[in-house]
Structure formats: structure tokens, C-alpha cells
Short mmCIF file of C-alpha atoms in Angstrom, two decimals:
data_model
loop_
_atom_site.label_atom_id
_atom_site.label_comp_id
_atom_site.label_asym_id
_atom_site.label_seq_id
_atom_site.Cartn_x
_atom_site.Cartn_y
_atom_site.Cartn_z
CA MET S 243 102.75 127.12 79.60
CA ALA S 244 104.84 126.21 76.53
CA GLY S 245 106.76 123.36 78.56
CA ASN S 246 103.04 121.88 79.40
CA VAL S 247 102.13 122.10 75.79
CA MET S 248 105.12 120.47 74.47
CA SER S 249 104.82 117.73 76.97
CA VAL S 250 101.24 117.22 76.17
CA ALA S 251 102.24 117.02 72.33
CA TYR S 252 105.03 114.17 72.90
CA ASN S 253 102.66 112.28 75.04
CA HIS S 254 100.12 112.19 72.43
CA LEU S 255 102.85 111.04 69.78
CA SER S 256 103.95 108.35 71.91
CA ALA S 257 100.47 106.93 72.36
CA MET S 258 99.57 107.45 68.94
CA TYR S 259 102.61 106.28 67.17
CA GLY S 260 104.07 104.07 69.67
CA ILE S 261 107.40 106.07 69.76
CA SER S 262 109.59 106.22 72.75
CA MET S 263 110.53 109.72 73.22
CA GLY S 264 112.92 108.68 76.22
CA THR S 265 113.67 111.17 79.07
CA SER S 266 115.39 114.66 78.88
CA ASN S 267 118.71 115.00 80.00
CA LYS S 268 121.01 117.84 80.29
CA TYR S 269 121.85 117.58 76.39
CA ASP S 270 118.25 118.47 75.89
CA SER S 271 118.68 122.29 77.18
CA HIS S 272 120.40 124.69 74.98
CA LYS S 273 121.70 128.10 75.09
CA GLN S 274 119.94 131.03 73.24
CA SER S 275 122.82 131.16 70.79
CA GLU S 276 122.41 127.33 69.96
CA LEU S 277 118.72 127.90 69.73
CA ARG S 278 119.38 130.74 67.31
CA SER S 279 121.90 128.82 65.26
CA THR S 280 119.11 125.98 65.08
CA CYS S 281 116.59 128.54 63.82
CA ASN S 282 119.21 129.99 61.11
CA SER S 283 119.94 126.54 59.85
CA ILE S 284 116.13 125.79 59.58
CA ILE S 285 115.65 128.93 57.55
CA LYS S 286 118.95 128.27 55.08
CA SER S 287 117.69 124.66 54.67
CA ASN S 288 114.49 125.69 52.89
CA ARG S 289 115.37 128.96 51.32
CA GLN S 290 115.60 127.36 48.03
CA SER S 291 113.10 124.49 48.86
CA PRO S 292 110.33 123.83 46.37
CA LEU S 293 106.79 123.73 47.38
CA TYR S 294 105.64 120.24 47.77
CA LYS S 295 102.70 118.07 48.87
CA ILE S 296 103.38 114.67 50.76
CA LYS S 297 101.69 111.44 49.73
CA SER S 298 99.21 110.06 51.79
CA GLY S 299 99.45 106.66 53.49
CA GLY S 300 102.46 104.82 54.25
CA ASN S 301 102.81 106.11 57.81
CA VAL S 302 104.38 109.06 56.62
CA GLN S 303 103.87 111.08 59.79
CA LYS S 304 105.49 108.40 62.06
CA PHE S 305 108.35 108.01 59.79
CA ALA S 306 109.26 111.81 59.76
CA ILE S 307 108.73 111.80 63.84
CA ASP S 308 111.00 108.45 64.05
CA ILE S 309 113.58 110.22 61.87
CA LYS S 310 113.60 113.16 64.29
CA ASP S 311 113.50 110.73 67.21
CA GLN S 312 116.65 108.64 66.11
CA ALA S 313 118.47 111.82 65.03
CA HIS S 314 117.98 113.34 68.56
CA THR S 315 119.43 110.34 70.14
CA ILE S 316 122.46 110.60 67.87
CA LYS S 317 122.96 114.10 68.79
CA ASN S 318 122.52 113.54 72.48
CA VAL S 319 125.13 110.53 72.42
CA VAL S 320 127.49 112.70 70.27
CA ALA S 321 127.30 115.48 72.78
CA SER S 322 127.96 113.39 75.47
CA LEU S 323 131.23 112.20 73.73
CA SER S 324 132.37 115.24 72.98
CA GLU S 325 132.02 117.55 76.22
CA ASN S 326 134.65 120.20 76.60
CA GLY S 327 135.86 119.90 73.13
CA GLU S 328 137.39 116.43 74.12
CA GLY S 329 137.84 113.42 72.18
CA LEU S 330 136.72 109.63 72.63
CA GLU S 331 140.15 109.54 74.21
CA SER S 332 139.24 111.31 77.14
CA ALA S 333 137.07 108.19 78.33
CA PHE S 334 140.62 106.99 79.54
CA ARG S 335 140.63 109.97 82.25
CA LYS S 336 137.10 109.57 83.24
CA ARG S 337 136.19 107.06 86.13
CA ILE S 338 133.27 104.93 85.67
CA ALA S 339 131.80 102.98 88.43
CA SER S 340 130.91 99.47 88.25
CA SER S 341 129.39 96.52 90.24
CA ASN S 342 130.07 92.62 89.82
CA ASP S 343 126.21 91.94 90.84
CA PRO S 344 124.10 94.70 89.57
CA ASP S 345 120.91 92.48 90.59
CA ILE S 346 122.15 93.38 94.24
CA VAL S 347 124.15 96.85 93.86
CA THR S 348 124.54 99.42 91.04
CA ALA S 349 126.89 102.47 91.37
CA GLU S 350 127.65 105.51 89.66
CA TYR S 351 130.73 107.83 90.11
CA VAL S 352 129.83 111.08 91.21
CA GLY S 353 132.97 112.70 92.28
CA ASN S 354 135.28 115.06 90.83
CA GLU S 355 137.33 113.86 88.02
CA ASP S 356 140.31 115.96 89.09
CA ASP S 357 140.66 114.45 92.53
CA ILE S 358 143.46 112.29 92.87
CA ILE S 359 142.08 108.59 93.77
CA ASP S 360 143.92 104.96 93.79
CA THR S 361 141.04 103.33 91.71
CA GLN S 362 142.63 100.02 92.67
CA SER S 363 141.80 100.64 96.40
CA ALA S 364 138.83 103.05 96.23
CA GLY S 365 136.12 99.90 95.71
CA PHE S 366 134.34 98.23 98.51
CA GLN S 367 132.41 95.25 99.30
CA MET S 368 128.66 95.57 100.00
CA GLU S 369 126.33 92.62 101.55
CA VAL S 370 122.54 93.91 101.31
CA GLN S 371 120.58 92.17 104.30
CA GLN S 372 117.58 94.23 103.77
CA LEU S 373 116.08 97.11 101.38
CA ALA S 374 114.48 100.00 102.54
CA THR S 375 110.71 99.60 102.22
CA PRO S 376 107.75 101.89 102.12
CA GLN S 377 104.66 102.30 104.31
CA VAL S 378 101.51 100.11 103.03
CA ASN S 379 97.86 100.81 104.36
CA THR S 380 95.75 98.17 103.01
CA GLY S 381 91.93 98.57 103.53
CA HIS S 382 88.96 96.13 103.98
CA PHE S 383 87.64 94.25 100.96
CA LEU S 384 84.30 95.36 100.33
CA ARG S 385 82.04 93.99 97.51
CA ARG S 386 82.25 95.82 94.40
CA ALA S 387 78.30 96.15 94.01
CA GLY S 388 77.59 96.52 97.46
CA HIS S 389 76.16 99.74 99.24
CA ASP S 390 77.68 99.57 102.48
CA PHE S 391 78.48 103.57 102.65
CA ARG S 392 75.50 105.89 103.59
CA PRO S 393 74.84 108.74 101.63
CA GLY S 394 76.40 111.61 103.06
CA SER S 395 79.79 113.54 103.28
CA TYR S 396 82.72 112.37 105.15
CA SER S 397 86.30 113.52 105.76
CA PHE S 398 89.55 112.43 107.55
CA ASP S 399 93.17 113.77 108.18
CA LEU S 400 96.22 112.37 106.49
CA ASN S 401 99.16 113.20 108.78
CA THR S 402 102.75 112.88 107.58
CA ASN S 403 105.82 113.71 110.08
CA THR S 404 105.86 117.27 108.69
CA THR S 405 102.42 118.19 107.35
CA SER S 406 98.67 117.48 108.08
CA TYR S 407 96.14 117.30 104.95
CA GLU S 408 92.14 117.13 105.15
CA PHE S 409 90.42 115.00 102.69
CA GLN S 410 86.62 114.97 102.03
CA PHE S 411 84.62 112.99 99.95
CA ASN S 412 80.83 112.55 99.31
CA VAL S 413 78.68 109.31 98.71
CA ASN S 414 75.51 109.62 96.63
CA ASP S 415 72.56 107.52 96.95
CA ASP S 416 73.33 105.14 93.79
CA ASP S 417 77.07 104.83 94.71
CA THR S 418 78.43 101.47 95.16
CA ASN S 419 81.37 100.46 97.25
CA GLU S 420 83.49 100.37 94.01
CA ASP S 421 82.51 103.69 93.18
CA VAL S 422 83.39 105.18 96.77
CA LEU S 423 86.74 103.38 96.62
CA ASN S 424 87.79 104.90 93.09
CA LYS S 425 86.84 108.48 94.42
CA LEU S 426 89.14 107.98 97.30
CA ARG S 427 91.81 106.55 94.94
CA LYS S 428 91.76 109.64 92.90
CA LEU S 429 91.32 111.88 95.69
CA ILE S 430 94.68 110.71 97.12
CA ASN S 431 96.53 110.23 93.86
CA ASN S 432 95.69 113.69 92.55
CA ALA S 433 96.79 115.36 95.88
CA ASN S 434 100.28 114.53 94.84
CA ILE S 435 101.56 114.30 98.41
CA GLY S 436 103.99 111.54 97.83
CA LEU S 437 101.28 108.58 98.24
CA GLN S 438 100.32 106.08 95.74
CA ALA S 439 96.75 104.48 95.93
CA ASP S 440 95.53 101.62 93.90
CA LEU S 441 92.41 99.09 93.99
CA LEU S 442 93.09 95.45 94.87
CA TYR S 443 90.85 92.60 93.86
CA ASP S 444 90.16 89.41 96.11
CA GLU S 445 90.76 85.88 94.87
CA ARG S 446 87.18 85.69 93.20
CA GLY S 447 87.22 89.23 91.94
CA THR S 448 84.07 90.18 93.52
CA SER S 449 85.44 92.59 96.20
CA LYS S 450 88.04 95.09 96.09
CA ALA S 451 90.02 97.01 98.50
CA LEU S 452 91.93 100.51 98.91
CA ARG S 453 95.76 99.98 98.96
CA ILE S 454 97.97 103.19 100.02
CA GLU S 455 101.90 103.14 99.42
CA SER S 456 104.25 105.82 100.52
CA LYS S 457 106.81 106.93 97.59
CA GLN S 458 109.24 107.47 100.58
CA THR S 459 111.10 104.51 102.18
CA GLY S 460 112.37 104.18 105.82
CA LEU S 461 112.13 105.92 108.87
CA GLY S 462 113.88 108.41 110.87
CA GLU S 463 114.91 108.43 114.33
CA GLY S 464 112.05 108.75 116.56
CA GLU S 465 109.23 108.53 113.62
CA SER S 466 106.80 105.47 113.86
CA TYR S 467 105.12 106.14 110.53
CA LEU S 468 105.31 107.79 107.19
CA PHE S 469 101.79 108.56 107.14
CA GLN S 470 98.66 108.38 109.48
CA ILE S 471 95.04 108.39 108.63
CA VAL S 472 92.61 109.67 111.31
CA PRO S 473 88.93 109.79 110.50
CA GLU S 474 87.11 113.23 111.56
CA ASN S 475 85.48 113.08 114.96
CA THR S 476 81.99 112.44 113.98
CA ARG S 477 79.99 109.31 114.09
CA GLY S 478 79.64 109.01 110.09
CA SER S 479 83.38 109.54 109.46
CA ARG S 480 84.47 107.12 112.06
CA GLU S 481 81.68 104.36 110.60
CA ALA S 482 83.15 105.19 107.11
CA MET S 483 86.68 104.72 108.16
CA GLU S 484 85.87 101.37 109.83
CA LEU S 485 84.34 100.28 106.74
CA LEU S 486 87.39 101.31 104.64
CA GLY S 487 89.94 99.94 106.95
CA ILE S 488 92.71 102.25 105.37
CA ASP S 489 93.82 103.75 108.80
CA LYS S 490 95.75 100.38 109.55
CA VAL S 491 99.19 99.93 108.74
CA SER S 492 99.64 96.50 106.93
CA SER S 493 103.27 96.99 106.35
CA PRO S 494 105.82 99.57 108.07
CA ALA S 495 108.15 101.44 106.46
CA GLU S 496 111.79 100.07 107.24
CA ASN S 497 115.16 101.29 106.66
CA SER S 498 117.80 99.43 104.64
CA SER S 499 120.58 97.52 106.15
CA PHE S 500 123.78 96.29 104.78
CA LEU S 501 127.29 95.30 105.41
CA LEU S 502 129.98 97.92 104.20
CA ASN S 503 133.50 96.08 104.11
CA GLY S 504 132.03 94.04 107.10
CA THR S 505 130.57 97.11 109.06
CA ARG S 506 126.86 97.43 109.48
CA HIS S 507 125.24 100.40 108.08
CA SER S 508 121.54 101.43 107.50
CA SER S 509 119.64 104.05 105.42
CA TYR S 510 116.46 105.65 104.94
CA SER S 511 116.57 105.07 101.27
CA ASN S 512 117.80 102.41 98.72
CA THR S 513 119.96 105.01 96.87
CA PHE S 514 122.58 106.98 99.03
CA THR S 515 126.48 108.02 98.52
CA VAL S 516 129.47 106.24 99.73
CA ASN S 517 132.73 108.27 100.48
CA ASN S 518 131.41 111.14 98.34
CA MET S 519 132.51 109.27 95.36
CA PHE S 520 129.78 106.47 94.73
CA SER S 521 125.96 107.10 94.19
CA VAL S 522 124.92 103.58 95.29
CA THR S 523 121.58 101.77 94.56
CA LEU S 524 120.27 98.60 96.51
CA ASN S 525 118.41 96.32 94.09
CA GLY S 526 118.02 93.14 95.84
CA VAL S 527 119.01 90.98 99.02
CA SER S 528 122.43 89.44 99.11
CA LEU S 529 122.89 85.47 99.68
CA PRO S 530 124.12 85.04 103.34
CA GLY S 531 127.81 85.55 103.05
CA HIS S 532 127.99 86.87 99.37
CA SER S 533 129.09 90.47 98.71
CA ALA S 534 129.00 92.47 95.83
CA SER S 535 132.16 94.19 94.70
CA VAL S 536 131.87 97.98 93.76
CA GLY S 537 134.61 99.77 92.11
CA PHE S 538 136.23 101.39 88.83
CA LYS S 539 135.72 99.91 85.45
CA PRO S 540 139.23 99.39 83.56
CA SER S 541 139.77 102.34 81.08
CA THR S 542 139.35 100.30 78.01
CA ASP S 543 136.01 99.10 79.15
CA ALA S 544 134.81 102.88 79.58
CA VAL S 545 135.96 103.39 76.10
CA THR S 546 134.21 100.28 75.09
CA ASP S 547 130.95 101.45 76.34
CA ASN S 548 130.98 105.07 74.67
CA ILE S 549 131.74 102.87 71.37
CA ASN S 550 128.67 100.73 71.92
CA ARG S 551 126.38 103.75 72.40
CA LEU S 552 127.74 105.37 69.36
CA ALA S 553 127.23 102.27 67.43
CA SER S 554 123.63 101.53 68.89
CA ALA S 555 122.50 105.17 68.02
CA TYR S 556 124.10 104.66 64.33
CA ASN S 557 122.00 101.32 64.05
CA GLY S 558 118.84 102.79 65.11
CA ILE S 559 118.60 105.13 62.21
CA ILE S 560 119.69 102.78 59.74
CA ASN S 561 117.06 100.16 61.14
CA THR S 562 114.62 103.06 60.87
CA ALA S 563 115.24 103.41 57.04
CA HIS S 564 114.99 99.54 56.62
CA ARG S 565 111.79 99.48 58.50
CA TYR S 566 110.00 101.95 55.89
CA ALA S 567 111.64 100.65 53.07
CA ASP S 568 108.35 98.93 51.63
CA THR S 569 106.08 102.01 52.12
CA GLN S 570 108.32 105.04 51.92
CA LYS S 571 110.84 104.85 48.71
CA SER S 572 112.73 107.92 49.62
CA SER S 573 113.64 105.90 52.99
CA ASP S 574 116.56 104.69 50.66
CA LEU S 575 117.92 108.34 50.57
CA LEU S 576 118.10 108.22 54.40
CA LEU S 577 119.94 104.58 54.09
CA ARG S 578 122.45 105.95 51.74
CA ASP S 579 123.10 109.31 53.68
CA ILE S 580 123.77 107.51 56.94
CA SER S 581 125.36 104.41 55.84
CA SER S 582 127.86 106.28 53.42
CA ILE S 583 129.43 107.95 56.56
CA ALA S 584 130.27 104.57 58.12
CA LYS S 585 131.36 102.87 54.74
CA LYS S 586 133.92 105.88 54.19
CA PHE S 587 135.79 104.27 57.27
CA SER S 588 135.12 100.75 56.47
CA ALA S 589 138.84 99.90 56.09
CA ASP S 590 139.86 101.48 59.26
CA PHE S 591 136.83 100.17 61.07
CA LYS S 592 137.94 96.44 60.19
CA LYS S 593 141.24 96.89 61.86
CA ILE S 594 139.65 98.10 65.17
CA GLY S 595 136.77 95.78 65.55
CA LEU S 596 133.82 97.75 63.87
CA ASN S 597 132.30 95.65 61.17
CA ILE S 598 129.51 97.08 58.77
CA GLY S 599 127.19 94.25 57.39
CA GLU S 600 125.53 93.94 54.11
CA ASP S 601 122.48 95.82 55.73
CA SER S 602 124.81 98.80 56.72
CA THR S 603 124.41 97.93 60.41
CA MET S 604 127.36 97.98 62.66
CA THR S 605 128.53 95.32 65.11
CA VAL S 606 131.45 95.81 67.50
CA ASP S 607 134.22 92.91 68.04
CA HIS S 608 134.87 93.71 71.42
CA ASP S 609 138.19 91.82 71.65
CA ALA S 610 139.57 93.71 68.67
CA LEU S 611 138.33 97.03 69.99
CA ALA S 612 140.02 96.40 73.32
CA ALA S 613 143.32 95.50 71.44
CA ALA S 614 143.25 98.43 69.04
CA ILE S 615 142.62 100.85 72.07
CA SER S 616 145.60 99.46 73.91
CA GLY S 617 147.94 99.13 70.98
CA ASP S 618 150.74 101.20 69.67
CA ASP S 619 148.38 102.63 66.89
CA ILE S 620 146.08 104.04 69.65
CA ALA S 621 146.36 107.68 68.47
CA HIS S 622 145.16 106.78 64.79
CA THR S 623 142.21 104.63 66.29
CA PHE S 624 140.97 107.56 68.17
CA LYS S 625 141.19 109.72 65.40
CA VAL S 626 139.34 107.56 63.40
CA LEU S 627 136.59 107.12 65.79
CA ASN S 628 136.34 110.90 66.49
CA LYS S 629 136.00 111.61 62.90
CA PHE S 630 133.21 109.11 62.40
CA ARG S 631 131.41 110.64 65.64
CA ASP S 632 131.51 114.26 64.13
CA ALA S 633 130.38 112.89 60.70
CA LEU S 634 127.47 111.11 62.12
CA GLY S 635 126.60 114.00 64.74
CA ALA S 636 126.67 116.53 61.51
CA LYS S 637 124.44 114.18 59.38
CA ALA S 638 121.92 113.97 62.35
CA ASP S 639 121.77 117.51 62.52
CA GLN S 640 120.60 117.67 58.96
CA ALA S 641 117.93 115.06 59.75
CA SER S 642 116.75 116.70 62.56
CA ILE S 643 116.33 120.06 60.72
CA ASN S 644 114.59 118.43 57.96
CA PRO S 645 113.33 115.08 58.26
CA MET S 646 110.63 115.70 55.35
CA ASN S 647 113.79 115.32 52.99
CA TYR S 648 113.55 111.63 53.31
CA VAL S 649 109.65 110.96 52.80
CA ASP S 650 107.73 110.52 49.66
CA LYS S 651 106.50 113.89 48.23
CA VAL S 652 105.31 115.47 44.85
CA ILE S 653 106.80 118.71 43.78
CA VAL S 654 104.29 121.49 43.21
CA ALA S 655 106.29 124.34 42.17
CA TYR S 656 109.90 125.68 42.38
CA LYS S 657 110.84 128.85 43.85
CA ASN S 658 112.05 131.91 42.26
CA PRO S 659 115.95 131.48 41.69
CA ASN S 660 116.14 135.50 42.37
CA PRO S 661 116.98 135.52 46.26
CA GLU S 662 115.67 139.32 46.58
CA LYS S 663 112.14 137.61 45.53
CA ASN S 664 112.46 134.64 47.54
CA PHE S 665 111.03 134.46 51.16
CA ALA S 666 111.84 131.93 53.86
CA THR S 667 109.41 129.66 54.94
CA PRO S 668 110.65 127.97 58.18
CA TYR S 669 107.65 126.22 59.25
CA ILE S 670 107.92 123.40 56.44
CA THR S 671 110.62 121.65 58.47
CA SER S 672 109.27 122.76 61.86
CA MET S 673 108.91 119.75 64.32
CA TYR S 674 105.24 119.51 63.64
CA SER S 675 105.74 119.32 59.79
CA GLY S 676 105.38 115.44 60.27
CA MET S 677 101.78 115.72 61.40
CA MET S 678 100.76 118.84 59.23
CA LEU S 679 100.14 117.02 56.08
CA ASP S 680 97.84 117.68 53.15
CA ARG S 681 95.96 115.10 51.05
CA ILE S 682 96.83 114.86 47.49
CA CYS S 683 93.69 114.67 45.48
#
């Protein structure tokens, strides 16, 4: 229940404030001890916090939520670069798959990092001849305002290769063809059985047809369909199905076809594993005789990718501070807090290709960075990068715990300095504090 409430809350935020909450990953899951530590940090943060009211206007809610969102991004990037207590230099030992033609093939390494592999010879050539496709049933186009269906109750069976489902629908006296098609579209989509139903317009826009597509692709041996629609054996249901026409397959499911190092293969899906090392996704069809090369990125590229991710996360929160400079004067505090971390390392950054601009954003000189992580002073380079990563992560933790520290507010009263008479108010900096605001009279 709690998960559903959170999902609804974030979806509401995304729609109302135009915020991209992103997708969850393994770094969004926490141990009980980590959650307890976060709760203690919240309590400690506001133990001496004064009572205040938020100034209305200036998109204060969205600003607070944006801070948490950007801080969350930084924390996830930092966590991904700190696994097992290792530093950024561990990227030299990690294997990152790459493709020279991502429009045709993309790949991800899914093997064991401890396996002994000759990365020079572990790659392969792939020529994609056909993508795996879903099954599509497209019905007849019916006049939107027409009344071609007789009032009554109808049903049909939808069979897959493993299960059979029965669907029933009613047609009322005043239902138009478009009403009936919409009922069926919602009925199929709400069933959540791996099918997607949509309505198509004809060229004039006066007629619509129901289109049903399987989410699964490809056919197994001995299979002739992914789904089959059969009307109930009554005159009314058969006549309704003749009008709909959704029992006819307009595009059958097909398997992917490709050449792997010159040998022909096929797959039910466009995503599969090769040699228990690469998770491969087919994205397009190759030109005849042209193959995509899949292999491993050089270790310097792997490090550069991680630095780019860290720089992008840093720039995200810097740009948030700039974006609210006109409406939230306290955003300057956020800018100073975050930019001061990078400026502390600016002298060392210049030597390794990280440049801090006048607006405090960071740019990466990839050639200079590659030279730095391949040079004689590589130990110092990684020491600087790891210190920056840790300092940025610590500041993101603080911003996430108390985003209200950076919004414009009016102090109402200070707490009693006597700790024995002072009560913690953890809800002040809760994740909903950006929405629960009092209007100042």
C-alpha cells in the first residue's frame, strides 16, 4: 500500500511540476540501518532549527522538489562509483561493452568481473537481417458516429499459447461505433495480459479501427500465433466480431534473424545473451554486407564515462540554482555550497582536463583527461577525483535531508537553546516539506 501511495505521489509531482523522477535502480533500495541513519540525520539537522514560514510565490514548492531530485541523482551516481568501497580507479578493472553502431546493436557486459577474459578476442561481428516483431490484429474501420452494433451483450475468447481469457462487453441503445471501440480498448488494456490496444483513424478522420499488438515478439517452434480471438458461438457475438474484424491477423509475429560472426542465428526477442557475457539488443536492420562490432571499451574510456556522469550530476544541481536565481534569492546559497566544492579542487582539475566556468558549471576535456589517467601521476589524479566525488556526495546528502535550507523563508521564532526543553521536529525537512507550505498574511 505504501509503495502505491508513493508512486501516486511522484506521478502527481511529475505531472504538476514537470519533474522527471527517473526510474528506480538498485541504489534506491536501502538497508534498515541506512534508513535509521537517514532518520537520525533529519532529526539532528532540525534539532536547533527555528520555526519559520515560507514566502508564497516564486515556485518555492518546485524549487524544493528540484533540489531533492538533483541531490538524489548525485547520490545515485556517487553510490555507483563507490561500490565495495572502491575508488574511481576501479573502472580500470571493470569491463564495459560497446558497439560501434548503436543504431543497429547495443550491448551490456553481464558476465563475472572475476572471470579471466581476453578482451581483445572476446568481441564479435553481428549483421542484423530482421528484427523480432510482435503480432498485430487490426480491425475494420467503422464510422465513428455510426450505430452498426445492435444493443445487447457479447463475448469472445482471447487465447494465447498457454492461457485462455473470456471478454464480455455490452452495447447500449445510444452507443456509437466509437463508444464500442473505446470500451473494447479499455477492456483489453485493463486486463494486463501482455496486449496493447489502440484506436486508428482513417485518412479522413471519420472512421476508427481497433488495433491490438502483443508486447511479446517472435514465435516458438510449433506456434502459429501469440494470441487468437474467437467469438462466442452465438449469432450476435459472431456478427459483432464480423463488424470488428479484430480476429484477423494483419501482421504475424516473427523472430529476429542475424549473422553472428558469419553464422546465421535467430531469436524470439530483440534482446538476448551472447556467450554468457554480453546482453545484446537489436535496434535496427544492417545494410547488406555491413556488420556491427561488439566488444569492450578501453579502460580509459570506462573512466571517462564515469567522470562524465559525475560532472553531469554536478552541473544538474548548479543549473537548478541558476534557474531559480530570479525567484528564490536563497538559491545563491545552494550555488555557493555546491560550487565551492569544485573550486576547492580547481587547480588540480585544470591539470586533468576538468574546467570550471564563470557560471560554476564543469566541462570535461576528454583528451586531457585521457592523458591524465594514462600518465605517470595517475595515483594523484584518482586521489583528487575520489575526494571530489566524496565531498559532492556529502553535500548532496545535506541538500536532500534539508532542501528547505535553500528556499526563501521568514524566521518566526528561535528554539529554546536548552536541549532538555527542545523537541525535535523531523517533519519539517520531510520529503513533503516542499508541498506543505503556509501562506504568510
